[in-house]
Each structure stands twice: as structure tokens, then as C-alpha cells.
mmCIF file with all atom_site columns, C-alpha atoms in Angstrom:
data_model
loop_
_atom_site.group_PDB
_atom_site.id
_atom_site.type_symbol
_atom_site.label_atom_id
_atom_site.label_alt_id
_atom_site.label_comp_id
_atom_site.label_asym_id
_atom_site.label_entity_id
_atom_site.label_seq_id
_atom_site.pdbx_PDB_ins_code
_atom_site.Cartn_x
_atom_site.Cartn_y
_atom_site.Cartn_z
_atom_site.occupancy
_atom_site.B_iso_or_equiv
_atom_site.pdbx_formal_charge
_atom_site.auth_seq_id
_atom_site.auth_comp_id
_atom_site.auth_asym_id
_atom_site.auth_atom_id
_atom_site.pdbx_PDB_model_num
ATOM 1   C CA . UNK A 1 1   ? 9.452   31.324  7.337   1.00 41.00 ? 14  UNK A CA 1
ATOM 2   C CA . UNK A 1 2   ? 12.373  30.313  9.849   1.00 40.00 ? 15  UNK A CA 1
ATOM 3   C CA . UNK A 1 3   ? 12.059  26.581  11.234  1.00 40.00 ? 16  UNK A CA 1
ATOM 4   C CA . UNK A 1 4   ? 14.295  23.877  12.161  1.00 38.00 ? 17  UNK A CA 1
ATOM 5   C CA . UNK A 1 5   ? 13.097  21.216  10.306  1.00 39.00 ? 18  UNK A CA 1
ATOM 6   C CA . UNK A 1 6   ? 10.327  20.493  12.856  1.00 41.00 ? 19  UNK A CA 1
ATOM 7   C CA . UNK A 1 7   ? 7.540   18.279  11.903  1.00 54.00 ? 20  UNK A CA 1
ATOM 8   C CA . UNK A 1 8   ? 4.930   21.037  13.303  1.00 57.00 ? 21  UNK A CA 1
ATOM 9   C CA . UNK A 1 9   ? 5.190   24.567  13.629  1.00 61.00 ? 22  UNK A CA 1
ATOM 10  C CA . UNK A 1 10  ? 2.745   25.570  16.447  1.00 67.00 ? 23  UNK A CA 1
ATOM 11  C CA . UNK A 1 11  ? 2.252   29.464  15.123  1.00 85.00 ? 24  UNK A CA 1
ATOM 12  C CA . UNK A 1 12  ? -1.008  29.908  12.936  1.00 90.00 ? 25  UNK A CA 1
ATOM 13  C CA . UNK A 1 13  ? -0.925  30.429  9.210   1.00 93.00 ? 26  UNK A CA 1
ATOM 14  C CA . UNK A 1 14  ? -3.278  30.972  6.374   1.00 92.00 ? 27  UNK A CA 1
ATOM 15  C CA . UNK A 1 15  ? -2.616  30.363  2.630   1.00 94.00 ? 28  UNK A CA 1
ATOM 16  C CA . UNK A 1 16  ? -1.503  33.065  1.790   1.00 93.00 ? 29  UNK A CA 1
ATOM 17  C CA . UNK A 1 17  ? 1.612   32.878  3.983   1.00 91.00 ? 30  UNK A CA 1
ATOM 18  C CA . UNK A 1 18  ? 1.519   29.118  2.509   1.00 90.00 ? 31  UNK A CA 1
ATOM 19  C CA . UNK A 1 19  ? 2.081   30.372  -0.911  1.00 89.00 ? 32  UNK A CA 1
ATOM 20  C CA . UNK A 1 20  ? 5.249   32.031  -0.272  1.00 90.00 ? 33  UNK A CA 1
ATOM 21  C CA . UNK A 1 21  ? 6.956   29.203  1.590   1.00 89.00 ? 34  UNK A CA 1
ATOM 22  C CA . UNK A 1 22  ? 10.388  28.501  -1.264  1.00 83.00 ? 35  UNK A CA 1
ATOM 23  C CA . UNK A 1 23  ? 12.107  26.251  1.127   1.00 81.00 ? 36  UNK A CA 1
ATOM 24  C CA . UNK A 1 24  ? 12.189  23.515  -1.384  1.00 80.00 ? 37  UNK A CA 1
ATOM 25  C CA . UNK A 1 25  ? 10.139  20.974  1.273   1.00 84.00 ? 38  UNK A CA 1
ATOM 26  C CA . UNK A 1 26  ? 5.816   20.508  1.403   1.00 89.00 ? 39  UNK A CA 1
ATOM 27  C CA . UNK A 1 27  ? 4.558   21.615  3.273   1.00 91.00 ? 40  UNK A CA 1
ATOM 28  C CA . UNK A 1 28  ? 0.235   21.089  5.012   1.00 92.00 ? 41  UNK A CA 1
ATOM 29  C CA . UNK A 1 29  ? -1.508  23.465  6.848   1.00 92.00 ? 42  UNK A CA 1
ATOM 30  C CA . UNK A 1 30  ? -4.631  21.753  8.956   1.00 92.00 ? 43  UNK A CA 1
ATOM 31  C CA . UNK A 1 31  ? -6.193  24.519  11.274  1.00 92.00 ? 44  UNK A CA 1
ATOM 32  C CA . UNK A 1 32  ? -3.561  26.888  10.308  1.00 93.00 ? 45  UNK A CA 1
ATOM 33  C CA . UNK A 1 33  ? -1.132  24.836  11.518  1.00 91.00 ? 46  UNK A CA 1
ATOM 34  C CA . UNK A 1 34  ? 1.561   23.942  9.490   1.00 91.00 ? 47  UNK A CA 1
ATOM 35  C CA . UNK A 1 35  ? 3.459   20.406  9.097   1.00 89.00 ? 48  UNK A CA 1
ATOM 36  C CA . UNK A 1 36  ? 6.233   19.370  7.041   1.00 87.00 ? 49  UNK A CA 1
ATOM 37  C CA . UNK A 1 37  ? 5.987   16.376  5.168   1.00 86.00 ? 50  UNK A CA 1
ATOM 38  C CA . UNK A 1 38  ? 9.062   14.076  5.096   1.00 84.00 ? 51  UNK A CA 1
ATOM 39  C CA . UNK A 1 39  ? 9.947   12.289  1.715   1.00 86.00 ? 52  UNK A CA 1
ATOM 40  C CA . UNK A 1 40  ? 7.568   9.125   1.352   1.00 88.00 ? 53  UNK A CA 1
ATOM 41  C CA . UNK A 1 41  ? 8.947   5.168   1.513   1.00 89.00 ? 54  UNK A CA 1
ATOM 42  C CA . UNK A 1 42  ? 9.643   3.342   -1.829  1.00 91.00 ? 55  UNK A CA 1
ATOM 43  C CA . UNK A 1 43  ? 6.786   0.691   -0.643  1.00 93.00 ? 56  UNK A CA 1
ATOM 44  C CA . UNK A 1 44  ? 4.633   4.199   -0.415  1.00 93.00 ? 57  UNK A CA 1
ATOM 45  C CA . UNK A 1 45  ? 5.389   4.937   -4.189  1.00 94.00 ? 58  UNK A CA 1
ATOM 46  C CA . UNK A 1 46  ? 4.846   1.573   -5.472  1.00 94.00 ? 59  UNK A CA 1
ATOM 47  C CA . UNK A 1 47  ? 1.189   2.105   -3.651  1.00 95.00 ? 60  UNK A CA 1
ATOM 48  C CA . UNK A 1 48  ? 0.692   4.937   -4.848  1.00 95.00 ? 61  UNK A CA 1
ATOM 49  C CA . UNK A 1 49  ? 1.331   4.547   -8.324  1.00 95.00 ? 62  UNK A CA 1
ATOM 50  C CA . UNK A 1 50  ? -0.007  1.505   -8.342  1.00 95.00 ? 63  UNK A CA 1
ATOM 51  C CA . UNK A 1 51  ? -2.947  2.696   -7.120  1.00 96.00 ? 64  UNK A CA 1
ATOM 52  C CA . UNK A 1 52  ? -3.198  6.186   -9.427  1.00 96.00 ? 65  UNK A CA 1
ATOM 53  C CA . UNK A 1 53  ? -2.605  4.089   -12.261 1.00 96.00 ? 66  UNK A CA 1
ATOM 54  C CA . UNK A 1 54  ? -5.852  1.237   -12.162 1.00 96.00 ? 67  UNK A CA 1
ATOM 55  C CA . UNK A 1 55  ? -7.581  4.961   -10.906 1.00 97.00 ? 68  UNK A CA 1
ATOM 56  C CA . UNK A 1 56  ? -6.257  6.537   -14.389 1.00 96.00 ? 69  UNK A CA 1
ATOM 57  C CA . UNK A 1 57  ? -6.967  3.953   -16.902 1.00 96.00 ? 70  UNK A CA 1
ATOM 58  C CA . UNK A 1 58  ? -10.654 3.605   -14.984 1.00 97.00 ? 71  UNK A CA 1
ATOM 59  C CA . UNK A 1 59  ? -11.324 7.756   -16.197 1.00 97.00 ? 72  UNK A CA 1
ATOM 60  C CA . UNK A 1 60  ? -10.327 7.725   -19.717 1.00 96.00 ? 73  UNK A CA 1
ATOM 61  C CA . UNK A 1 61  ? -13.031 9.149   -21.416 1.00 95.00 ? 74  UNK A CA 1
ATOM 62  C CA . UNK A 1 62  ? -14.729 10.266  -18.066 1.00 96.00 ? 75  UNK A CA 1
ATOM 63  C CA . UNK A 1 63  ? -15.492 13.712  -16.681 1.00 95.00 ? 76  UNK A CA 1
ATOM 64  C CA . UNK A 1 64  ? -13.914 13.381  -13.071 1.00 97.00 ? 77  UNK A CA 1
ATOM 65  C CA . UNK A 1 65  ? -9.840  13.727  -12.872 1.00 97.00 ? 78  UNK A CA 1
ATOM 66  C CA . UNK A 1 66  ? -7.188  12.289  -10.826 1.00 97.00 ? 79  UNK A CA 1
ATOM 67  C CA . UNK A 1 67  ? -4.437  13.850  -9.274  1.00 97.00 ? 80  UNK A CA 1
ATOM 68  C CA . UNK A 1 68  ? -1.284  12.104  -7.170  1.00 95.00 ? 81  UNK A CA 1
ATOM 69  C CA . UNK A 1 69  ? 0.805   14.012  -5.013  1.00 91.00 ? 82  UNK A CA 1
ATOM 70  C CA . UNK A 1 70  ? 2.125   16.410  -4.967  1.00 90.00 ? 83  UNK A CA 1
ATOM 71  C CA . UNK A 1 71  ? -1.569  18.396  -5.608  1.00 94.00 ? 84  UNK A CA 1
ATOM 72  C CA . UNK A 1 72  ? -2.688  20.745  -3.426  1.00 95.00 ? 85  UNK A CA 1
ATOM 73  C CA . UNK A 1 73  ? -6.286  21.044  -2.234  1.00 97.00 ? 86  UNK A CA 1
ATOM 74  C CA . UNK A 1 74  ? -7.759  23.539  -0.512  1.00 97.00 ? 87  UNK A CA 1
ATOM 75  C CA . UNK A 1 75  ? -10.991 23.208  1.892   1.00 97.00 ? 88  UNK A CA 1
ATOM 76  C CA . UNK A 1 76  ? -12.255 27.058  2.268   1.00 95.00 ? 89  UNK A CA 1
ATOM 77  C CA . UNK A 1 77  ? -14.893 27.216  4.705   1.00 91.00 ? 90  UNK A CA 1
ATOM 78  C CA . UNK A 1 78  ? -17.661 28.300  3.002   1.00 86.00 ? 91  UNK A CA 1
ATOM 79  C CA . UNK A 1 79  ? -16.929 31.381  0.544   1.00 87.00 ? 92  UNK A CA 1
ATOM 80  C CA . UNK A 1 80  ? -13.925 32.194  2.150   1.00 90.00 ? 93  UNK A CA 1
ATOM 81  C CA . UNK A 1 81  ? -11.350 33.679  0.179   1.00 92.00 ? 94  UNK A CA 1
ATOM 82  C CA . UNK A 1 82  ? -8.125  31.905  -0.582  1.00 90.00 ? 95  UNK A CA 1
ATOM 83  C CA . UNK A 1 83  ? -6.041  34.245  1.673   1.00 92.00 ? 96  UNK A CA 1
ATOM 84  C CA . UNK A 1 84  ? -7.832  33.354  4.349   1.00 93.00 ? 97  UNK A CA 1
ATOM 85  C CA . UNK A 1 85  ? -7.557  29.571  4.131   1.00 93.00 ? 98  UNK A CA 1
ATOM 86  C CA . UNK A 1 86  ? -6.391  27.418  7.069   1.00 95.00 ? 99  UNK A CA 1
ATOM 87  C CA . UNK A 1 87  ? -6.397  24.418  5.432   1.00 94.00 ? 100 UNK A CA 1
ATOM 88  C CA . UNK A 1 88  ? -4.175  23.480  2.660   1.00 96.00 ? 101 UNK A CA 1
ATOM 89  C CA . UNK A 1 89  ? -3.174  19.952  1.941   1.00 96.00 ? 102 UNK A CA 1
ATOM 90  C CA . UNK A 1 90  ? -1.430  17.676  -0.287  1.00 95.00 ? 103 UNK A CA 1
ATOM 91  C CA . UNK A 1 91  ? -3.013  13.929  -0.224  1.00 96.00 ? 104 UNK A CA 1
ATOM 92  C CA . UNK A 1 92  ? -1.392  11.616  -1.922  1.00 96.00 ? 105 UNK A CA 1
ATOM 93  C CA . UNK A 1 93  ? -4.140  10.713  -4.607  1.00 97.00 ? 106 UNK A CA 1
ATOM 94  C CA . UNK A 1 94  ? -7.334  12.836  -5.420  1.00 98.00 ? 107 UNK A CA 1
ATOM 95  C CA . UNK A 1 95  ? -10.300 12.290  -7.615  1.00 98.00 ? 108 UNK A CA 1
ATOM 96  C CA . UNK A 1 96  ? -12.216 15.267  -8.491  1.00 98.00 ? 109 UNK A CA 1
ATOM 97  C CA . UNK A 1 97  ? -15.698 15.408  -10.337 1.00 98.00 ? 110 UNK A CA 1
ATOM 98  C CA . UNK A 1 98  ? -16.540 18.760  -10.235 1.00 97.00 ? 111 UNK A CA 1
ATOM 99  C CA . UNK A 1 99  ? -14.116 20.526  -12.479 1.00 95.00 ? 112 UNK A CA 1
ATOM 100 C CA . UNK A 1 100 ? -15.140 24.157  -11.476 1.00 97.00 ? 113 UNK A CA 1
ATOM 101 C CA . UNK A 1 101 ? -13.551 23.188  -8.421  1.00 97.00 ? 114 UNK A CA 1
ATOM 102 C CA . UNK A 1 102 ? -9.802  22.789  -10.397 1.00 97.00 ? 115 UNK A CA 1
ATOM 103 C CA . UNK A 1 103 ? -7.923  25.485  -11.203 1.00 96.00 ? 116 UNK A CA 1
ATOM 104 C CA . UNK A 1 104 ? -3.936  25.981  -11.615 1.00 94.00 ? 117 UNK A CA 1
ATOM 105 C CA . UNK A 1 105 ? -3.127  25.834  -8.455  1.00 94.00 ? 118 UNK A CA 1
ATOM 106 C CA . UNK A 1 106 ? -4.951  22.423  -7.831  1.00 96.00 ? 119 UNK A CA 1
ATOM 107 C CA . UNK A 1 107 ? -8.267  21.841  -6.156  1.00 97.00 ? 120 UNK A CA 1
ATOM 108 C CA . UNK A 1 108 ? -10.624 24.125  -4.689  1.00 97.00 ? 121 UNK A CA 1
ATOM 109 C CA . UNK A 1 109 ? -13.218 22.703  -2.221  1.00 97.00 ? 122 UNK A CA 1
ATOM 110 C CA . UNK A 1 110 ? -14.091 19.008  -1.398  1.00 97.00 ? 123 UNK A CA 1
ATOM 111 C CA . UNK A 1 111 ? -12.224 16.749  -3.741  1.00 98.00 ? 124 UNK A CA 1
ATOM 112 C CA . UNK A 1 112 ? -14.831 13.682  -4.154  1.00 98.00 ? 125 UNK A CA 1
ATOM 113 C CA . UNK A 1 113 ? -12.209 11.308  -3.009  1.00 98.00 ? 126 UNK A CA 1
ATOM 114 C CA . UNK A 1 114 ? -8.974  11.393  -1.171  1.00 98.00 ? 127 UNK A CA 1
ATOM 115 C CA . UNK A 1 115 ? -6.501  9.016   -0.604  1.00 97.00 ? 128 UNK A CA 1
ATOM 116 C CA . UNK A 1 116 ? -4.026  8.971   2.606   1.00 96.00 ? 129 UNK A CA 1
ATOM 117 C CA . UNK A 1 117 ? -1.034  6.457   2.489   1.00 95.00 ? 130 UNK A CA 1
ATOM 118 C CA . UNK A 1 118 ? -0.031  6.505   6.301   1.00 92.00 ? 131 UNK A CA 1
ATOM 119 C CA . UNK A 1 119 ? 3.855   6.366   7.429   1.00 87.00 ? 132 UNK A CA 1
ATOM 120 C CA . UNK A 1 120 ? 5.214   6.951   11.034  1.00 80.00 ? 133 UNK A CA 1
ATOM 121 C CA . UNK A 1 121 ? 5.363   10.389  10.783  1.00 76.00 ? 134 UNK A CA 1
ATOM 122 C CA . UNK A 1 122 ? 1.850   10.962  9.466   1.00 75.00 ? 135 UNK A CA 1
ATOM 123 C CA . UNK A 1 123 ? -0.237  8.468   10.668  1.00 78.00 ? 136 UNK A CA 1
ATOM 124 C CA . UNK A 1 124 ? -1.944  10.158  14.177  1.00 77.00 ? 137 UNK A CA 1
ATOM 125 C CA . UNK A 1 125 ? -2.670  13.363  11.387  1.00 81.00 ? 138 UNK A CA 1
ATOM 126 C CA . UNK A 1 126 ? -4.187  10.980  8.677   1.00 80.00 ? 139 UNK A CA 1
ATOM 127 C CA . UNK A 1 127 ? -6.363  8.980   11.082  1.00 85.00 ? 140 UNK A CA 1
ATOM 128 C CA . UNK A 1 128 ? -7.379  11.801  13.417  1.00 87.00 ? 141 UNK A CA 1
ATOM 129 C CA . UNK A 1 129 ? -7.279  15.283  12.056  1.00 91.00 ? 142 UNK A CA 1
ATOM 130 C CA . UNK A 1 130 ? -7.792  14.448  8.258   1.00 94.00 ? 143 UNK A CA 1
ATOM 131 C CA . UNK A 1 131 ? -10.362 12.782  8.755   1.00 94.00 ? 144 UNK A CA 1
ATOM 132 C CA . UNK A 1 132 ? -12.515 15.199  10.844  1.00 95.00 ? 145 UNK A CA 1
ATOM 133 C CA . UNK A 1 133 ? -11.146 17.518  8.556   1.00 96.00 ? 146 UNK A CA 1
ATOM 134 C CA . UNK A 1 134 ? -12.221 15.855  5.105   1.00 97.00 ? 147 UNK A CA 1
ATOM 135 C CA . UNK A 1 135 ? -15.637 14.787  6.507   1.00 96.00 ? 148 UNK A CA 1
ATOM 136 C CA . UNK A 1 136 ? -15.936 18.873  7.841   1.00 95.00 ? 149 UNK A CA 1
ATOM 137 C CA . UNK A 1 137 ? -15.432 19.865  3.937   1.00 96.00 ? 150 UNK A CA 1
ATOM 138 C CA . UNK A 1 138 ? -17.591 17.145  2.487   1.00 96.00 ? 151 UNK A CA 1
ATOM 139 C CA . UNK A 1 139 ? -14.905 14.292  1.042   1.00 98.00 ? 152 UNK A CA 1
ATOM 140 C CA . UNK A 1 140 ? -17.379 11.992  -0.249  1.00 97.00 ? 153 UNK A CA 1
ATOM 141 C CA . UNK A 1 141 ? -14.915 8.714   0.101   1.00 97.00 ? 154 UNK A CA 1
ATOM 142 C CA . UNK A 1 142 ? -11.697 9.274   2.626   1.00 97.00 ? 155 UNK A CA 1
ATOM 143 C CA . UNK A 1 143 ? -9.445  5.760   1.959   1.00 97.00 ? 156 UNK A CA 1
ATOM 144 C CA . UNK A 1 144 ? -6.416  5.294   4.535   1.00 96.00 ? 157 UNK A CA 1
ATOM 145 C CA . UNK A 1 145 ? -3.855  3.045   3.165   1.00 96.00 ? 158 UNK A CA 1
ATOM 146 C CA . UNK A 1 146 ? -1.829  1.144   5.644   1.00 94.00 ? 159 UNK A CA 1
ATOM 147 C CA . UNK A 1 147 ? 1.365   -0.195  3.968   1.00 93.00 ? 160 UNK A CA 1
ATOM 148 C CA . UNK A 1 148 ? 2.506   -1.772  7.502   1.00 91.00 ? 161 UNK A CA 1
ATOM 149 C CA . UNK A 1 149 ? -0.240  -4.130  8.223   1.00 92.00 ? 162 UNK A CA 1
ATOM 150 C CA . UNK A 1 150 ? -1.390  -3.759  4.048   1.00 93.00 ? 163 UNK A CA 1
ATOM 151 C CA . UNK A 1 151 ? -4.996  -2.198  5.146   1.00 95.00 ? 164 UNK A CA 1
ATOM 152 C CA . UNK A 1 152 ? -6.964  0.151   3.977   1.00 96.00 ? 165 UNK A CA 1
ATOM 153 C CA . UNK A 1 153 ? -9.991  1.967   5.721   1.00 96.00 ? 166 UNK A CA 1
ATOM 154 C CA . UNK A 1 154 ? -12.620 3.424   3.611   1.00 97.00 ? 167 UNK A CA 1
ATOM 155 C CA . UNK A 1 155 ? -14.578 6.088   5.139   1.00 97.00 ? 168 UNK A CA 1
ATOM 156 C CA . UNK A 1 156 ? -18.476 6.748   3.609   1.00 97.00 ? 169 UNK A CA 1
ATOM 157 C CA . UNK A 1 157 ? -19.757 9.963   3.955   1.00 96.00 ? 170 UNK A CA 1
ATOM 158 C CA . UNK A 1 158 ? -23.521 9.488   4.863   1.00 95.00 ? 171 UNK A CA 1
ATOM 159 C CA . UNK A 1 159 ? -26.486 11.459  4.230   1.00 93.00 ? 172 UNK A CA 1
ATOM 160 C CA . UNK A 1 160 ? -25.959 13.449  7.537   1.00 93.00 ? 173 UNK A CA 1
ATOM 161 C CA . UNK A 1 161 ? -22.584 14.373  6.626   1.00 94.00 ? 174 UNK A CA 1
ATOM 162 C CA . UNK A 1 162 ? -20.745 12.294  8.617   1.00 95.00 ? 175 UNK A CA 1
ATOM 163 C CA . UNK A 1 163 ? -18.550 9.318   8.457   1.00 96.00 ? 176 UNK A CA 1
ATOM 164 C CA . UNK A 1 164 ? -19.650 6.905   10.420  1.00 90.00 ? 177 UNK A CA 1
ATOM 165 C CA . UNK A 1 165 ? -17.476 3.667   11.063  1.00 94.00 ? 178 UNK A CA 1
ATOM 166 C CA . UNK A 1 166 ? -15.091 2.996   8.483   1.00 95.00 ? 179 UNK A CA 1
ATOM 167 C CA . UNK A 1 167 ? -14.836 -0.375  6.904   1.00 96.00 ? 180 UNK A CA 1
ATOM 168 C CA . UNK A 1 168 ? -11.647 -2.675  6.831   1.00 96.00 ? 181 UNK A CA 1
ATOM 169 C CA . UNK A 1 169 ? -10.101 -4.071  4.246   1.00 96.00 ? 182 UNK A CA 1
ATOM 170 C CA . UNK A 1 170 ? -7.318  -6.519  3.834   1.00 93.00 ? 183 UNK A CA 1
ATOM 171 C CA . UNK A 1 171 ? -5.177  -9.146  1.699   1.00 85.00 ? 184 UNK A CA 1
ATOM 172 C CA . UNK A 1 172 ? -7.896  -10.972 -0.492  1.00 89.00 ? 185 UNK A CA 1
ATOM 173 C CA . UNK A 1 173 ? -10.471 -8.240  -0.293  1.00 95.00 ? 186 UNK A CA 1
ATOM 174 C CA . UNK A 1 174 ? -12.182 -6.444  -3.418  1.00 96.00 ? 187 UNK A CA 1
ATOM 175 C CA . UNK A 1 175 ? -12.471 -2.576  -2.538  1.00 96.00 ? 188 UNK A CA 1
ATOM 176 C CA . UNK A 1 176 ? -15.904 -0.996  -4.212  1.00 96.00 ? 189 UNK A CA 1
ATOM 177 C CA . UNK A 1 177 ? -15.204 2.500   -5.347  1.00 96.00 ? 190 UNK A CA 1
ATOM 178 C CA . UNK A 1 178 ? -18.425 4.441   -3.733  1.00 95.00 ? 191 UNK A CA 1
ATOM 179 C CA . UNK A 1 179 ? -18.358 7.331   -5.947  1.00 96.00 ? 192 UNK A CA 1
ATOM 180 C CA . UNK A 1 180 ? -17.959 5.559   -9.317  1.00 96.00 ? 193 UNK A CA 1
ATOM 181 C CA . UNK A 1 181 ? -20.839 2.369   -10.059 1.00 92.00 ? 194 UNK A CA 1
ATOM 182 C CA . UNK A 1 182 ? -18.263 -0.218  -11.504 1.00 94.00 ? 195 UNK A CA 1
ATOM 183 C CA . UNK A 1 183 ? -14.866 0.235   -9.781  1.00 96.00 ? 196 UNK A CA 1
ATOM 184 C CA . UNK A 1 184 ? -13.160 -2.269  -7.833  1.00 96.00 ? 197 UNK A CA 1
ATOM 185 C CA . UNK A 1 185 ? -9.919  -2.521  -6.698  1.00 95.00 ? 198 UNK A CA 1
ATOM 186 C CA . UNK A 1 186 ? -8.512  -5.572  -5.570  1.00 94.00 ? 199 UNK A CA 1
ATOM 187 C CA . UNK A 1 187 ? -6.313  -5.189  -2.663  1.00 93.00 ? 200 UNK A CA 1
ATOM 188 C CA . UNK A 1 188 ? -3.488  -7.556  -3.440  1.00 92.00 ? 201 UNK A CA 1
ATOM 189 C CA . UNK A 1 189 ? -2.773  -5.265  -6.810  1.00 93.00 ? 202 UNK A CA 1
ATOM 190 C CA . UNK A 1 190 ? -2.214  -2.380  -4.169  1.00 92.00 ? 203 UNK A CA 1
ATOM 191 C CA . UNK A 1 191 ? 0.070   -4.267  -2.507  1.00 90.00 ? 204 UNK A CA 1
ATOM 192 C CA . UNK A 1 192 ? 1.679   -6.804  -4.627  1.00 78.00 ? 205 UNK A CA 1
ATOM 193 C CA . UNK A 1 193 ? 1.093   -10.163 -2.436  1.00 52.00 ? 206 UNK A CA 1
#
């Protein structure tokens, strides 16, 4: 693949071009498209593990799994086979129940819950085409984290398969884990206040 570092590459791809991409960066394909993702924030990191870790120590001794990036998920449409993929990404924490949907090379199908930690370059792609894109493959709980403003927006995927209008949280606010019946996360632990 020849690029000059640009965020976006406009041509179309499937997975199995994906797969053979050794250009030491990660890469996402949404639509075929493919983006390059640019090395995440320290304030990211401390989110993130923050966040993987209360997730972790909540599954021990539980069936579902939880993954922090870099995993790689992808969201076939329908039966189709991995070759012919367009969608291929890497969220930055995913919790999967089904384990017939993990195999080496990460997740196949809709993880039950994804979690997006925005930053300037990503944030139009989280908020916009993620979204469509995990409520299109069934994401039962889509949480963007906002480390600028120290948000997060949890998306609910309804019985109609849709998501609805998220709901906000912020500084002293408890955040119930849909998919699990006694999880909460308390947002100034993500954050540190």
C-alpha cells in the first residue's frame, strides 16, 4: 500500500488487502475506506486503562471477555466472508459475550460493547460513522468517551435496532453498564477528578 501518511485514503479496500498492510501503523477500514490512526494522548491511556481495568476485575470468573486496543473487530455483513469485509476496526476497549464470535485474529461480528475514546483526529469518525456503523452490526452498548470536556455518551441499542438518543454523562455521575445487571462505573474513577 503506498500513502503519505494521510489520515484517509479515499480508494476502497476489503480485509483482505487489510491483512497485508506491514507498515508498522493501524490502521481502520469503515466502508472500505481506510484511516490511519495516530498514536493516542497519555490522558487517553490513563482512560483507557483505567477504564479496562474496573471492566477486568468486574469478569473474573465470567463468560464474556474484554479486549483494549489494539483488537481488531470485524462487522461482516451477514455471512460474508472475511475477504470480503469492509469494515475492520480497532476500538479502544471491547467486551464480548459470545465467544464463538473470538477467534485469533480478534472479534468476529458485533462485539456486545464498544468503547470509543475521542481525540481531534477521530472524533467526527467516532461520533458519526461508528456509530451508524456499530448500531448497523448490532453493538448492544456504543460508549464515547470525551477526555476534553470528561463526558461520556452511552448509546442503547433498542428493540428496533436502533440507537436512539444517547445519554450524557459527566463529573459526579454513576454510569450503569446495560449489558451486565450490577456494573457501575463512576465517572470521576475514569477521569481522576
Amino acid at each position: 500500500m503506498h500513502h503519505n501518511l494521510a489520515m484517509k485514503i479515499e480508494e476502497r479496500y476489503t480485509y483482505k488487502d487489510y491483512i497485508t498492510w506491514n507498515d508498522n501503523h493501524y490502521w481502520e477500514l469503515i466502508d472500505g475506506i481506510a484511516y490511519q490512526m495516530a498514536p493516542p494522548k497519555r490522558k487517553h491511556q490513563d482512560i483507557s486503562f483505567e477504564l479496562s481495568r474496573q471492566i477486568g476485575n468486574y469478569l473474573v470468573g465470567k463468560t464474556c471477555k474484554a479486549y483494549a486496543s489494539p483488537f481488531g473487530v470485524r462487522l461482516p455483513l451477514e455471512n460474508e466472508l472475511d475477504e470480503y469485509i469492509k469494515d475492520a476496526v480497532l476500538p479502544d476497549i471491547v467486551i464480548v459475550c459470545d465467544e464463538k464470535k473470538l477467534d485469533d485474529a480478534g472479534c468476529r461480528g458485533a462485539p456486545d460493547l464498544i468503547v470509543e475514546i475521542l481525540s481531534p483526529s477521530t472524533s467526527k469518525r467516532d461520533m458519526e460513522d461508528k456509530r451508524d456503523l456499530y448500531e448497523r452490526a448490532g453493538v448492544k452498548e456504543y460508549w464515547i468517551i470525551d477526555p476534553y470536556h470528561n463526558t461520556v455518551q452511552v448509546y442503547i441499542l433498542r428493540e428496533n435496532k436502533t440507537y436512539g438518543k444517547s445519554k450524557v454523562y459527566a463529573q459526579n455521575d454513576k454510569i450503569k453498564v446495560s449489558i451486565f445487571p450490577d456494573l457501575e462505573i463512576a465517572m470521576e474513577t475514569i477521569f481522576n477528578f
